Short mmCIF file of C-alpha atoms in Angstrom, two decimals:
data_model
loop_
_atom_site.label_atom_id
_atom_site.label_comp_id
_atom_site.label_asym_id
_atom_site.label_seq_id
_atom_site.Cartn_x
_atom_site.Cartn_y
_atom_site.Cartn_z
CA MET A 26 40.59 -327.00 105.31
CA TYR A 27 39.18 -329.68 107.54
CA ARG A 28 41.17 -328.15 110.01
CA ARG A 29 39.98 -324.53 109.12
CA ILE A 30 36.96 -325.99 109.43
CA TRP A 31 37.05 -326.74 112.86
CA ILE A 32 38.69 -323.62 112.90
CA TYR A 33 35.12 -321.60 111.27
CA VAL A 34 32.67 -324.25 114.08
CA ALA A 35 35.35 -323.04 117.59
CA ALA A 36 34.81 -319.43 116.56
CA GLY A 37 31.36 -319.85 116.76
CA LEU A 38 30.59 -321.42 119.67
CA ALA A 39 32.83 -319.66 121.21
CA THR A 40 30.89 -316.53 120.73
CA ILE A 41 27.95 -317.74 120.92
CA LEU A 42 29.25 -319.32 124.78
CA VAL A 43 30.55 -316.50 125.90
CA SER A 44 27.84 -313.81 124.88
CA GLY A 45 25.25 -316.15 126.08
CA TRP A 46 25.28 -315.30 129.45
CA ARG A 47 22.69 -312.17 127.39
CA MET A 48 20.14 -315.49 127.61
CA ASN A 49 20.31 -314.57 131.91
CA LEU A 50 19.22 -311.43 131.28
CA SER A 51 16.75 -311.64 134.15
CA ILE A 52 19.16 -313.29 136.64
CA PHE A 53 19.60 -309.43 137.07
CA PHE A 54 16.62 -308.11 137.50
CA PRO A 55 16.58 -308.17 140.72
CA TYR A 56 19.96 -305.98 142.21
CA LEU A 57 18.40 -303.69 139.91
CA MET A 58 15.65 -303.76 141.37
CA ASN A 59 16.79 -303.66 144.33
CA TYR A 60 19.98 -299.91 143.39
CA TYR A 61 16.22 -298.38 142.28
CA GLU A 62 13.56 -299.14 144.92
CA ILE A 63 11.70 -300.93 142.43
CA ASP A 64 8.56 -302.39 144.54
CA SER A 65 7.92 -304.46 140.78
CA VAL A 66 9.71 -305.74 137.87
CA THR A 67 7.70 -305.16 134.98
CA SER A 68 9.18 -302.06 134.54
CA ILE A 69 13.01 -303.31 134.15
CA ALA A 70 11.25 -306.24 131.64
CA LEU A 71 10.42 -304.31 129.58
CA PHE A 72 13.07 -304.37 128.28
CA ALA A 73 13.76 -307.74 126.98
CA THR A 74 9.66 -307.02 124.56
CA ILE A 75 11.32 -304.10 123.88
CA SER A 76 14.59 -306.05 122.70
CA SER A 77 12.76 -309.12 121.73
CA GLY A 78 10.41 -306.38 119.16
CA ILE A 79 12.99 -305.04 117.50
CA ALA A 80 15.50 -308.12 116.34
CA VAL A 81 12.02 -309.62 115.01
CA PHE A 82 12.37 -306.90 112.19
CA SER A 83 16.37 -306.01 112.16
CA SER A 84 16.30 -310.29 112.57
CA SER A 85 15.24 -310.39 108.89
CA PHE A 86 17.64 -307.78 107.22
CA LEU A 87 20.25 -308.82 108.98
CA GLY A 88 19.49 -311.67 107.73
CA VAL A 89 20.07 -310.17 104.13
CA LEU A 90 22.88 -309.01 104.93
CA TYR A 91 24.68 -312.05 105.74
CA ASP A 92 23.81 -313.24 102.58
CA ARG A 93 25.01 -310.90 100.52
CA ARG A 94 28.24 -309.52 102.46
CA GLY A 95 28.66 -313.16 104.55
CA SER A 96 29.49 -313.36 108.60
CA SER A 97 32.01 -309.91 109.14
CA ILE A 98 29.29 -306.71 108.54
CA PRO A 99 26.77 -308.70 110.33
CA LEU A 100 28.40 -309.43 113.46
CA PHE A 101 30.43 -306.12 113.10
CA ILE A 102 26.71 -304.59 113.60
CA GLY A 103 26.28 -306.54 116.64
CA ALA A 104 29.56 -305.86 118.03
CA SER A 105 29.03 -302.42 118.13
CA THR A 106 25.33 -302.66 119.63
CA GLN A 107 27.13 -304.49 122.02
CA PHE A 108 29.24 -301.08 122.73
CA PHE A 109 26.89 -298.79 122.62
CA SER A 110 24.53 -300.66 124.34
CA ALA A 111 26.83 -301.26 127.76
CA LEU A 112 28.60 -296.91 127.24
CA ILE A 113 24.74 -296.41 127.91
CA ILE A 114 23.47 -298.62 131.13
CA TRP A 115 27.06 -297.98 132.41
CA PHE A 116 25.95 -294.08 133.09
CA MET A 117 22.53 -295.41 134.47
CA ARG A 118 23.40 -295.07 137.87
CA TYR A 119 24.01 -291.85 137.74
CA HIS A 120 20.00 -291.04 137.99
CA PRO A 121 17.16 -292.15 139.72
CA TRP A 122 15.32 -294.41 138.05
CA SER A 123 12.57 -291.68 136.14
CA VAL A 124 15.41 -291.55 134.17
CA ALA A 125 17.33 -294.44 134.02
CA MET A 126 14.65 -296.07 132.95
CA TRP A 127 15.03 -294.17 129.11
CA LEU A 128 18.44 -295.16 129.34
CA TRP A 129 16.81 -298.99 129.96
CA TYR A 130 14.38 -298.82 126.91
CA VAL A 131 16.96 -297.06 124.73
CA SER A 132 19.92 -299.94 126.07
CA GLY A 133 17.10 -302.81 124.76
CA ALA A 134 16.68 -301.36 121.51
CA ILE A 135 20.22 -301.09 120.42
CA VAL A 136 20.39 -304.47 121.27
CA GLY A 137 16.69 -305.48 119.82
CA LEU A 138 18.80 -303.98 116.52
CA GLY A 139 22.34 -305.61 116.81
CA PHE A 140 21.92 -309.23 119.29
CA PRO A 141 21.04 -311.30 116.56
CA ALA A 142 23.36 -310.67 113.85
CA LEU A 143 24.72 -313.39 116.07
CA MET A 144 22.32 -316.57 115.15
CA VAL A 145 22.39 -315.73 111.94
CA SER A 146 25.48 -315.20 111.64
CA ILE A 147 26.55 -317.99 113.04
CA ASN A 148 24.59 -319.99 113.46
CA PRO A 149 23.93 -320.58 108.78
CA THR A 150 28.37 -319.79 108.62
CA ILE A 151 28.52 -322.67 110.76
CA ILE A 152 25.80 -325.44 108.79
CA ARG A 153 27.25 -324.36 106.24
CA MET A 154 30.92 -326.76 107.66
CA PHE A 155 28.79 -329.72 107.38
CA PRO A 156 26.46 -329.48 104.22
CA THR A 157 25.93 -332.86 103.97
CA ARG A 158 24.74 -333.68 107.72
CA PRO A 159 23.00 -330.61 108.71
CA GLY A 160 21.17 -331.96 111.54
CA ILE A 161 24.67 -332.34 113.99
CA ALA A 162 26.03 -329.09 112.91
CA LEU A 163 22.33 -327.27 114.11
CA ALA A 164 22.29 -329.67 117.08
CA MET A 165 26.49 -328.11 118.03
CA VAL A 166 24.83 -324.80 117.63
CA GLN A 167 21.85 -325.20 120.01
CA SER A 168 24.33 -327.83 122.26
CA SER A 169 26.38 -324.73 122.96
CA ASN A 170 23.52 -322.64 124.26
CA TYR A 171 22.52 -324.65 126.28
CA LEU A 172 26.61 -325.14 128.07
CA ALA A 173 25.96 -321.40 128.11
CA LEU A 174 23.40 -321.54 131.12
CA THR A 175 24.46 -323.53 133.15
CA LEU A 176 27.36 -321.70 132.96
CA TRP A 177 26.53 -317.87 133.10
CA SER A 178 23.52 -318.92 136.13
CA PRO A 179 25.67 -318.87 138.26
CA ILE A 180 28.64 -316.68 137.46
CA ILE A 181 26.70 -313.74 136.67
CA PRO A 182 25.43 -313.48 140.38
CA ARG A 183 29.55 -314.01 141.93
CA MET A 184 30.13 -311.17 139.27
CA VAL A 185 27.77 -308.01 140.90
CA SER A 186 28.76 -309.73 144.33
CA LEU A 187 32.55 -308.96 143.27
CA THR A 188 31.21 -305.25 141.09
CA ASP A 189 27.66 -304.16 141.00
CA VAL A 190 25.10 -304.64 138.85
CA PHE A 191 26.56 -301.97 135.93
CA THR A 192 30.06 -303.52 136.04
CA ALA A 193 29.48 -305.94 136.02
CA THR A 194 26.83 -305.91 132.90
CA VAL A 195 29.18 -303.35 130.59
CA LEU A 196 32.00 -306.08 131.65
CA LEU A 197 30.28 -308.59 129.87
CA SER A 198 28.78 -306.69 127.44
CA ILE A 199 32.51 -305.63 126.64
CA ALA A 200 33.57 -309.75 126.29
CA THR A 201 30.74 -310.65 124.04
CA VAL A 202 32.14 -307.53 121.29
CA ALA A 203 36.13 -308.58 122.36
CA MET A 204 34.37 -312.38 121.13
CA MET A 205 32.76 -310.90 118.21
CA LEU A 206 35.19 -309.14 116.50
CA LEU A 207 37.88 -312.09 116.27
CA CYS A 208 34.59 -314.18 114.96
CA ALA A 209 34.32 -311.42 112.19
CA LYS A 210 37.84 -311.88 111.51
CA ILE A 211 37.81 -315.55 111.38
CA TYR A 212 35.50 -315.16 109.01
CA SER A 213 36.24 -312.47 107.50
CA SER A 214 38.02 -315.31 103.95
CA LEU A 215 33.98 -316.99 104.44
CA SER A 216 33.01 -315.75 100.72
CA PRO A 217 29.00 -314.96 100.71
CA ILE A 218 27.05 -317.46 99.79
CA TYR A 219 24.98 -315.12 97.62
CA ARG A 220 26.91 -313.82 94.72
CA PRO A 221 25.28 -311.80 92.14
CA GLN A 222 24.68 -311.72 88.41
CA GLN A 223 22.80 -310.17 85.61
CA GLY A 224 19.86 -310.16 85.79
CA ARG A 225 16.47 -309.14 87.82
CA GLN A 226 16.19 -312.97 88.70
CA SER A 227 19.12 -313.12 90.87
CA ARG A 228 17.77 -310.29 92.30
CA LEU A 229 17.58 -311.14 96.34
CA VAL A 230 14.78 -309.42 98.73
CA ILE A 231 12.44 -310.19 101.71
CA PRO A 232 9.66 -311.79 100.85
CA LYS A 233 5.66 -310.06 100.63
CA LEU A 234 4.53 -313.07 102.80
CA PHE A 235 7.12 -312.13 104.96
CA ILE A 236 7.06 -308.60 105.14
CA LEU A 237 2.53 -310.11 106.08
CA ILE A 238 3.71 -311.69 108.58
CA LEU A 239 5.58 -309.44 110.97
CA ILE A 240 3.16 -306.28 110.34
CA PRO A 241 0.72 -308.31 113.06
CA ILE A 242 3.67 -309.48 114.99
CA PHE A 243 4.76 -305.91 115.32
CA PHE A 244 1.02 -305.04 117.01
CA ILE A 245 1.84 -308.11 119.56
CA VAL A 246 4.75 -306.83 121.13
CA ILE A 247 3.68 -302.83 120.64
CA SER A 248 0.49 -303.93 121.86
CA SER A 249 1.67 -306.51 125.05
CA THR A 250 4.55 -302.90 125.32
CA LEU A 251 1.37 -301.45 126.71
CA LEU A 252 -0.04 -303.94 128.70
CA LEU A 253 3.72 -304.14 130.19
CA GLN A 254 3.76 -300.36 131.10
CA PHE A 255 -0.28 -299.72 131.77
CA ILE A 256 0.68 -303.03 134.96
CA ALA A 257 3.17 -301.16 135.70
#
């Protein structure tokens, strides 16, 4: 059992490490600007605003799904969104920016729908492995995030120089999909935290206060998006 715990931990940390290239997404912006001959980064950076705004809402539902069904299903969802996002980005190369821009934004929206599954599933699973030492467990997760930032910063420019910005993004996405699917398979043996029982009190719902908090966040995201679009 002790060895199995470390297999779960290693799988989760490796998945975070491989998927962590998305935290360096801004590295791709200058290459896209150069490819499409864009003077301002604002229209490209709108990708992050859209993705993050949607992730605010999808995270809560993926969290409920994790509690009910365990880690595997959210990770499968995350892997699927990564695949479709990469597919859309691949086809961007064949269009001018007036069209590719919308493909870029749709890709960001799809990423926002599923990518939060990575943290929603892996973080609590690793913490679950160390119930008496949650601080150490969380520190391991955060260390993997920081290591990903350090690792991918020099690798991404090298990949783009050897291929191109679209191919590099797709290759990294494929690696992410593979790791998320592998992690989902390994975590499939873990039982869900929440087990439905008889009675109304056993229902797992999202607190109303949390939903109310999301409403002003939604308007902040929308206003930021409109502002960025206006500036662009």
